Short mmCIF file of C-alpha atoms and ligand atoms in Angstrom, two decimals:
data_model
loop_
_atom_site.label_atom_id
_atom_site.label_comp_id
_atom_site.label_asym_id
_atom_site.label_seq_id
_atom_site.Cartn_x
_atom_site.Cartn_y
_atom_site.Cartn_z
CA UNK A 6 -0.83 4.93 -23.94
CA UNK A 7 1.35 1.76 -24.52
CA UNK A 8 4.28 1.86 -25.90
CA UNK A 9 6.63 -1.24 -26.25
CA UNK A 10 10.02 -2.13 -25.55
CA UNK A 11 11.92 -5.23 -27.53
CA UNK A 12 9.53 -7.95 -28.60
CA UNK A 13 10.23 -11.99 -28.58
CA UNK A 14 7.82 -14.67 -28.30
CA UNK A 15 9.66 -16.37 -25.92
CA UNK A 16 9.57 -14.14 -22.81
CA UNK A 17 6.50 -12.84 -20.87
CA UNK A 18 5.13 -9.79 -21.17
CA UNK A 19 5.10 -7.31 -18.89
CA UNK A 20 2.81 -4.65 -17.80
CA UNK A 21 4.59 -1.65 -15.92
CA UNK A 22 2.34 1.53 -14.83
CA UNK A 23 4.26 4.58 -14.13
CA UNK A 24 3.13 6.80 -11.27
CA UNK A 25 6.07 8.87 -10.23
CA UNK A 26 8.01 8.87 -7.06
CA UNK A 27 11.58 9.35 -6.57
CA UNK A 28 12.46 6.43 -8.90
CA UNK A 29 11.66 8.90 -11.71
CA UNK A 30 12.79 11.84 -9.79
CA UNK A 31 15.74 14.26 -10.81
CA UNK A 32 17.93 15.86 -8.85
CA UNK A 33 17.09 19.90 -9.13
CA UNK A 34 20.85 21.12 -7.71
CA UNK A 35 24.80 20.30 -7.54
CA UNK A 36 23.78 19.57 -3.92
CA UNK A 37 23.01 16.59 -4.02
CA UNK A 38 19.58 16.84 -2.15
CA UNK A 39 16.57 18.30 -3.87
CA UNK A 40 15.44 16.62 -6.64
CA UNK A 41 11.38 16.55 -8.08
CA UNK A 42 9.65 13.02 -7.90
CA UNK A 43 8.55 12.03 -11.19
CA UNK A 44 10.33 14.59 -13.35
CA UNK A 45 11.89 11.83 -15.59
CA UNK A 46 9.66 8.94 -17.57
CA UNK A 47 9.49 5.80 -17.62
CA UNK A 48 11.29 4.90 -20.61
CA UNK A 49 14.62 7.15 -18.91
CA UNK A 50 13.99 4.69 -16.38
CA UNK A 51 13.97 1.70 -18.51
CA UNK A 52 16.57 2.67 -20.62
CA UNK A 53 18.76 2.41 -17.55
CA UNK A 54 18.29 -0.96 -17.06
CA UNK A 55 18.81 -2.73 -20.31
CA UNK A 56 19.25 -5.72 -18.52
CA UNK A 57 15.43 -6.07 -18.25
CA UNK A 58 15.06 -7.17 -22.00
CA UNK A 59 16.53 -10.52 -20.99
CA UNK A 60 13.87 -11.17 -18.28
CA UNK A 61 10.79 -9.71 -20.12
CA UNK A 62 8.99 -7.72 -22.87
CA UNK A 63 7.83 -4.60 -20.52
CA UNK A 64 4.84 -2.72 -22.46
CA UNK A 65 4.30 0.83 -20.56
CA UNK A 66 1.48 2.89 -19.30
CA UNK A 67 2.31 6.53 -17.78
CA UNK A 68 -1.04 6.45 -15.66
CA UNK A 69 0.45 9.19 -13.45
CA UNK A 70 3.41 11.62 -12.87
CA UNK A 71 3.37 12.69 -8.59
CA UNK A 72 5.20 12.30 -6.05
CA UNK A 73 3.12 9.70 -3.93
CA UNK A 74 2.28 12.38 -1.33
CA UNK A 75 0.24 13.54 -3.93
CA UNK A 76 -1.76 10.18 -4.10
CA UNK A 77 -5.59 10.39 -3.50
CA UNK A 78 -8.76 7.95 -4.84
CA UNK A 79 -9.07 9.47 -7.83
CA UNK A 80 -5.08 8.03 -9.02
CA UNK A 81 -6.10 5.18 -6.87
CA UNK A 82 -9.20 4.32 -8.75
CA UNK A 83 -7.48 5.08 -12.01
CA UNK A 84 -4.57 2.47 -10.77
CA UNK A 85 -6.49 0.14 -9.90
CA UNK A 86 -8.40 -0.41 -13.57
CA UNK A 87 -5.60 -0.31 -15.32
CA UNK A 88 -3.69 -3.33 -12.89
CA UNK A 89 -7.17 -4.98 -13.19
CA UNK A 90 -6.68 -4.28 -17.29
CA UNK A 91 -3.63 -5.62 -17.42
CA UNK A 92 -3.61 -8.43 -14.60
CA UNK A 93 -7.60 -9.64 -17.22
CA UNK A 94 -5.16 -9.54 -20.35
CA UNK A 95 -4.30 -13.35 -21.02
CA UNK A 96 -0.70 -12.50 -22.72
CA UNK A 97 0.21 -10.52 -19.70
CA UNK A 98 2.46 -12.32 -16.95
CA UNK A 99 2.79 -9.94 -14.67
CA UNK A 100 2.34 -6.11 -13.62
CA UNK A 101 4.63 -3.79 -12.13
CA UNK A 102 3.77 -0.54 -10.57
CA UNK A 103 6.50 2.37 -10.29
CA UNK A 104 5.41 4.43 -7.03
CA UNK A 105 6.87 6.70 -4.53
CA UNK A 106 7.80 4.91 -1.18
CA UNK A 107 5.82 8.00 1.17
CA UNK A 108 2.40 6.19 0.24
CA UNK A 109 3.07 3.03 -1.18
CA UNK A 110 2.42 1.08 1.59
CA UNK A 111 -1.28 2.44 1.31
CA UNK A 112 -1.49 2.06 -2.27
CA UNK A 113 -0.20 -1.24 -2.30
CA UNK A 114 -2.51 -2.17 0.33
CA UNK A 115 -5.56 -0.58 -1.43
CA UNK A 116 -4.54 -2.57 -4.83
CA UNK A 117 -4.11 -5.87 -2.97
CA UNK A 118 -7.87 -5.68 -1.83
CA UNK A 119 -9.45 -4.50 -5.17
CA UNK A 120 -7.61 -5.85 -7.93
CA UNK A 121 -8.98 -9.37 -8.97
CA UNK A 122 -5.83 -11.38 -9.90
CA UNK A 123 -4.00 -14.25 -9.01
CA UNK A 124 -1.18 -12.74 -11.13
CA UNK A 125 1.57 -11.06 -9.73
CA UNK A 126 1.59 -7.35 -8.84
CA UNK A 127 4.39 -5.81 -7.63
CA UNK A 128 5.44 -1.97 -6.29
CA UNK A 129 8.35 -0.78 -6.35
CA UNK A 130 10.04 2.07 -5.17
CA UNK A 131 13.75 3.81 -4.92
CA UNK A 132 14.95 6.17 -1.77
CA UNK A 133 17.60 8.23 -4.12
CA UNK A 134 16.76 10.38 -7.42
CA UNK A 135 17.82 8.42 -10.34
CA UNK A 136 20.36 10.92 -10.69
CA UNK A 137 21.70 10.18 -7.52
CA UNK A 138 25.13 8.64 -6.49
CA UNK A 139 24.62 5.24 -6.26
CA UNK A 140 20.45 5.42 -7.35
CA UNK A 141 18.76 2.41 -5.93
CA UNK A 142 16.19 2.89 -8.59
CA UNK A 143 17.73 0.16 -11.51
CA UNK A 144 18.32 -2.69 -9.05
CA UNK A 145 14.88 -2.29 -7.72
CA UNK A 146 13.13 -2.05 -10.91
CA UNK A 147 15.07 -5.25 -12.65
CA UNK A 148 14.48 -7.28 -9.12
CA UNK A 149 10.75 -5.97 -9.22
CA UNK A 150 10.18 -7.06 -12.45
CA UNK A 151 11.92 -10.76 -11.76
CA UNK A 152 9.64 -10.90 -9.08
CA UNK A 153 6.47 -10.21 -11.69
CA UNK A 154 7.36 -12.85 -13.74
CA UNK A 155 8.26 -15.45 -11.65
CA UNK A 156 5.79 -18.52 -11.46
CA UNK A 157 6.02 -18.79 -7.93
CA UNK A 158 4.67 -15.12 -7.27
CA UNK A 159 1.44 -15.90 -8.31
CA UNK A 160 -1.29 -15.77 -5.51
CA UNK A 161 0.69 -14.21 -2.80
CA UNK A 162 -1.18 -10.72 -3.52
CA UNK A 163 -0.03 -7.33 -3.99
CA UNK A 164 4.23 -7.48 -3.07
CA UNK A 165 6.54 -4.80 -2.87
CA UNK A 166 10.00 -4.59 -3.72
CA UNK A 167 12.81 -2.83 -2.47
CA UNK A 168 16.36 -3.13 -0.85
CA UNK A 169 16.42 -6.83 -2.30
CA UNK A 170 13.87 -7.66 -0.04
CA UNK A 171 9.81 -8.85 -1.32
CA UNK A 172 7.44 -7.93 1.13
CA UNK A 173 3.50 -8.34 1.18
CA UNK A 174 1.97 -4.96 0.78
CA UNK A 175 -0.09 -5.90 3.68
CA UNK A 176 2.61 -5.98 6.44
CA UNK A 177 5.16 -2.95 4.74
CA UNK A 178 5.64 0.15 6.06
CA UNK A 179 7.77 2.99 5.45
CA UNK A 180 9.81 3.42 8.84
CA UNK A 181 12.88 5.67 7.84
CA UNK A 182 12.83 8.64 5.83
CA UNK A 183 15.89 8.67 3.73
CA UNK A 184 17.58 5.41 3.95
CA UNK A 185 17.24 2.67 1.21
CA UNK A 186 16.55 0.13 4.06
CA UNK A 187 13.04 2.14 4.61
CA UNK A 188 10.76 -0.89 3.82
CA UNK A 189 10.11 -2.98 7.14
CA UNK A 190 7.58 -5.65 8.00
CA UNK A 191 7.50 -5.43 11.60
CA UNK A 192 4.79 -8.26 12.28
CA UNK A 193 4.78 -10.98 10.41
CA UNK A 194 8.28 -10.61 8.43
CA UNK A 195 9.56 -11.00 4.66
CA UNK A 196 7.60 -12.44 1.93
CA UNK A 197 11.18 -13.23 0.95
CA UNK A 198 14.48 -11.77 -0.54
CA UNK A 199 15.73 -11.27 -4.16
CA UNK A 200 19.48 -11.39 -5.56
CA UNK A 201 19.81 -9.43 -8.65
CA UNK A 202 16.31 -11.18 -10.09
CA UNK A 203 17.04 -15.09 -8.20
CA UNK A 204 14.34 -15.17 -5.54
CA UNK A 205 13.70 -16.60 -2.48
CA UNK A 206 9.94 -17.16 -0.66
CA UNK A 207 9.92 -17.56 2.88
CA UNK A 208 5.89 -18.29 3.04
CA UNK A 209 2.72 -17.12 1.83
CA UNK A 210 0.60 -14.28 3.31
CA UNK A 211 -2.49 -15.12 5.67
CA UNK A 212 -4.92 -12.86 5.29
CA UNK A 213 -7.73 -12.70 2.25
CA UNK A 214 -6.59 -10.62 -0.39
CA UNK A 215 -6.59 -10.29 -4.34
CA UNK A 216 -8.65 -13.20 -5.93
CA UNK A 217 -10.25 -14.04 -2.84
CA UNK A 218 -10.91 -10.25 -1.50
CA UNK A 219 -14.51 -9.51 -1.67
CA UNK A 220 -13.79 -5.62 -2.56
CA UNK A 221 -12.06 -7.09 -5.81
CA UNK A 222 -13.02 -6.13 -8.39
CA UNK A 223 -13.50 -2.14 -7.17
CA UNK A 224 -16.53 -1.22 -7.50
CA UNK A 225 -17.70 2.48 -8.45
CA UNK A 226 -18.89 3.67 -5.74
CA UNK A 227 -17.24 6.82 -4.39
CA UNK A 228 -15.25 5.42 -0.91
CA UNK A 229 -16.56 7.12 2.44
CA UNK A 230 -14.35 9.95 4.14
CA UNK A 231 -11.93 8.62 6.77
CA UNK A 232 -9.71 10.51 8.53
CA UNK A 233 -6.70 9.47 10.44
CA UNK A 234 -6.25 11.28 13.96
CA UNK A 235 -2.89 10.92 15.52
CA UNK A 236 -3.05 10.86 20.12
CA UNK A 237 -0.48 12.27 21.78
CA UNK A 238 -0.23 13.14 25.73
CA UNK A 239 -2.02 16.62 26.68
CA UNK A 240 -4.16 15.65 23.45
CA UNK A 241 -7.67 16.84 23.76
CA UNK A 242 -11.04 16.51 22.00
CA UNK A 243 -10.82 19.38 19.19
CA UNK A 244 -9.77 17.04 16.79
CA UNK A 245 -12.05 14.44 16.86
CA UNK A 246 -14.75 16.60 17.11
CA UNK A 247 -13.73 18.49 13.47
CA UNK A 248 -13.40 15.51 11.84
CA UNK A 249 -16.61 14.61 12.57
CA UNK A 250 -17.67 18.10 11.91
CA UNK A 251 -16.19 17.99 8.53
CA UNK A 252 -18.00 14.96 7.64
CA UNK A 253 -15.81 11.83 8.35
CA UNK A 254 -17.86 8.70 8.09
CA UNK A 255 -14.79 6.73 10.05
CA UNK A 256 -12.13 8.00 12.26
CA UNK A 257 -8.88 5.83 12.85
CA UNK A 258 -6.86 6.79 15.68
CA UNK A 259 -3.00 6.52 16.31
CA UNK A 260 -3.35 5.53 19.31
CA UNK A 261 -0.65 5.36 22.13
CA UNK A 262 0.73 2.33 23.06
CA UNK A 263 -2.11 -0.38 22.52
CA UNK A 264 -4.29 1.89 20.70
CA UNK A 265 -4.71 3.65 23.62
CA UNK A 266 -6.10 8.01 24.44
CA UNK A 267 -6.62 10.07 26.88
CA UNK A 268 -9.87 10.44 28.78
CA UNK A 269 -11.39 13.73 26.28
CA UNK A 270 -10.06 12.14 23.43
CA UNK A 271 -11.75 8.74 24.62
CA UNK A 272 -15.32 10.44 25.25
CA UNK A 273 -15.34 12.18 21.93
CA UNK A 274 -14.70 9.06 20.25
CA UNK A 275 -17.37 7.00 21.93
CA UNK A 276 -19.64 10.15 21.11
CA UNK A 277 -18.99 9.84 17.39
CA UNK A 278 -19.39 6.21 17.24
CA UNK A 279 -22.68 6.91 19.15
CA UNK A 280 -23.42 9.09 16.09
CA UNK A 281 -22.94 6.73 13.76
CA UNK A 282 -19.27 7.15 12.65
CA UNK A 283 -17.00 4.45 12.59
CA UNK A 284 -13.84 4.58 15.23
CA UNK A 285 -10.84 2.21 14.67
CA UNK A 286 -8.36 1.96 17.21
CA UNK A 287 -4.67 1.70 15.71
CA UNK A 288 -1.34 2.54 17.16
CA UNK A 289 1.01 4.57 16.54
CA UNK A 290 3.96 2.36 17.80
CA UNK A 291 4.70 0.98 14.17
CA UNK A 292 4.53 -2.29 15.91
CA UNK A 293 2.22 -5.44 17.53
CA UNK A 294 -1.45 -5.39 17.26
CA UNK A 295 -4.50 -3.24 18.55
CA UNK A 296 -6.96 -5.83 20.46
CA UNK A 297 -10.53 -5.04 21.69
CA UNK A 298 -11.10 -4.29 25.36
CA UNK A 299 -8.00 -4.43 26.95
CA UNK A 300 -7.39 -0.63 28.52
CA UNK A 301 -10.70 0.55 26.41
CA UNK A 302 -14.03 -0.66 26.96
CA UNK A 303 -14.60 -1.46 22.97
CA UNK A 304 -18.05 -3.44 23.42
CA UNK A 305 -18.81 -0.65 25.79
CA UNK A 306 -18.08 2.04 23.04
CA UNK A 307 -18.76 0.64 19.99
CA UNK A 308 -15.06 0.77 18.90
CA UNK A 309 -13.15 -1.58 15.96
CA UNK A 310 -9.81 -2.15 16.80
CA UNK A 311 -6.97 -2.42 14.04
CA UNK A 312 -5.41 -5.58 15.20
CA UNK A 313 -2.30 -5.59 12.98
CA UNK A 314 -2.99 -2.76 10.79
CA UNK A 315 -1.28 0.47 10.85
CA UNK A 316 -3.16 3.62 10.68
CA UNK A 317 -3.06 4.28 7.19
CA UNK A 318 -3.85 1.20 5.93
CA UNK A 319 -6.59 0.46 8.71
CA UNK A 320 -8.04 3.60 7.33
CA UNK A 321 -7.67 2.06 3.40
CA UNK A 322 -9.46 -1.12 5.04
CA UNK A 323 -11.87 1.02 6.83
CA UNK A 324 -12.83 3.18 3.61
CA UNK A 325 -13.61 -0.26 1.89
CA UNK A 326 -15.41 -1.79 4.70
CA UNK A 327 -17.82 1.38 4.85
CA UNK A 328 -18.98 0.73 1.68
CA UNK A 329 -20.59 -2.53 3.19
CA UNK A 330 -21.24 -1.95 7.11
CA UNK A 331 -21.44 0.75 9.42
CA UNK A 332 -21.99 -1.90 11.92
CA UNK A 333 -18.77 -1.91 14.71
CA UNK A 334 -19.22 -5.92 14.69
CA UNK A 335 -19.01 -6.52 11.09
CA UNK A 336 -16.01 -3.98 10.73
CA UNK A 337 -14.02 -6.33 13.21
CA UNK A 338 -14.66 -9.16 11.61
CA UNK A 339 -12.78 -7.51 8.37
CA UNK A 340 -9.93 -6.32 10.60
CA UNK A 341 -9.76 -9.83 11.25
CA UNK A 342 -9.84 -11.02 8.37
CA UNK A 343 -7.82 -8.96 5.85
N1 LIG B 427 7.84 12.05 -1.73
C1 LIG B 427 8.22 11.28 -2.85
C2 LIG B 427 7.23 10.17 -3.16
O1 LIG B 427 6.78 9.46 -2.31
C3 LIG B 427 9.57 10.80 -2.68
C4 LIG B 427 9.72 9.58 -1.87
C5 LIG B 427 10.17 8.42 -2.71
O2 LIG B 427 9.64 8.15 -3.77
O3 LIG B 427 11.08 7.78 -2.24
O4 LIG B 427 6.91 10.02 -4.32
#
């Protein structure tokens, strides 16, 4: 449902889907600590920041109410038409998507391959309950949507915002689990920064994305199982083998160091890609890149390395890619190229 805020013909209009997270989230004690993710709405949210009517006309869309643990395909798919809706209506500028920071860094991936935009999309995020001391939830929200409306945010694909820092939902990852400084992009850096709303581009992103992503716009077809299997030392084969049990159609491993496992782990992964199933190497450093047959033998096996990607977005990119290839070549030529 849309509901609008104040109206002028002068300023842009804004599209802002609600999902949840701790930006809407209450505390549920005098404590201080516990709180529920998405327990207020989005118009609590807005009506802290009355500062926003001076930037835009924000329309809103509840599309979902979870904490962003609680994200799956289903909200995913549902996301994704209605930032495709509102990025395909001409009087909208902008969109900006309210999120929990556990999974946004796989949402906003996901959106920045499948929504088919050149407008600006932007997630954002708070660490502390809006009922919180010092909530970072307003700043982030008014910077986010300054960063939705600004001309030069156009074509730089999905961005989130946090911390007064824009970052490309490719390279952002969640690396602390309280702090508001959680969002880091350990690769390739800022997209840029943002003052209270005055921002600041360092560059553009590399890699295809949005308008030129060839999953955009998402198609209907239900997205392959992938699950994500985290190495450790001592780790052994038991996992792999379940998740090809249980039906994965791709497995991503954490790997140690440079993607790395050990030997069992190793020969139940070349066994599944054998079978058919698709085996990404990641890391689980949180930094640097994955590349092919440096301790593994990835021609040998049949295995995709991550290159930059995380797990859990090598596994959104995976998913995606499934839907086109099975074949280990053509995967790595998307991990190269998103
Ligand atoms: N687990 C919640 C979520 O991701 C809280 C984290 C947050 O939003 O900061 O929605």
């Amino acid at each position: 449902m849309l509901g609008g805020m104040q109206t002028s013909p002068t300023r842009p209009r804004l599209r802002l889907l609600a999902t949840g997270g701790t930006i809407a989230g209450a505390q549920t004690g005098g404590g201080g600590r516990g709180y529920t993710a998405g327990a207020l709405s989005i118009e609590a949210l807005l009506a802290a920041v009355p500062q926003l009517a001076a930037l835009a006309q924000v329309e809103v869309e509840q599309v979902a109410r979870i904490g962003s643990q609680d994200m799956n395909e289903t909200v995913w798919r549902r996301l994704a038409q209605r930032a495709q809706a509102a990025a395909d209506d001409p009087a909208v500028t902008g969109v900006v998507i309210t999120h929990g920071t556990d999974t946004m860094e796989e949402t906003g991936y996901f959106l920045n391959l499948v929504v088919k935009t050149a407008k600006p999309v932007v997630l954002v995020g708070a660490m502390r309950p809006a009922t919180a001391i010092s909530a970072d939830g307003p700043m982030n929200l008014y910077n986010a949507v300054a960063v939705a409306v600004a001309p030069e945010s156009a074509g730089r694909g999905v961005l989130v915002v946090a911390n007064d820092e824009i970052h490309f939902a490719r390279e952002v990852a969640k690396t602390n689990t309280t702090q508001v400084g959680t969002f880091k992009s350990p690769n390739r850096g800022l997209a840029g920064l943002i003052h209270s709303g005055r921002l600041h581009y360092f560059g553009p992103t590399v890699r295809r994305h949005t308008a030129a992503s060839a999953f955009a716009p998402l198609a209907a077809e239900d997205l392959p199982r992938v699950d994500i299997v985290y190495a450790h030392a001592g780790m052994g084969r038991e996992l792999i083998d379940a998740a090809v049990r249980a039906g994965a159609r791709g497995l991503v491993i954490a790997g140690v160091g440079d993607g790395n496992l050990p030997a069992a782990a190793l020969a139940a992964c070349a066994e599944a890609a054998k079978a058919g199933v698709a085996v990404v190497r990641s890391s689980r450093t949180g930094g640097g890149l994955v590349e092919r047959n440096i301790e593994v033998d990835d021609d040998a096996a049949g295995f995709v390395s991550a290159e930059e990607l995380n797990p859990q977005k090598a596994r959104v990119l995976l998913m995606l890619g499934l839907t086109r290839t099975r074949e280990p070549a053509a995967l790595q030529v998307l991990f190269r190229e998103y």
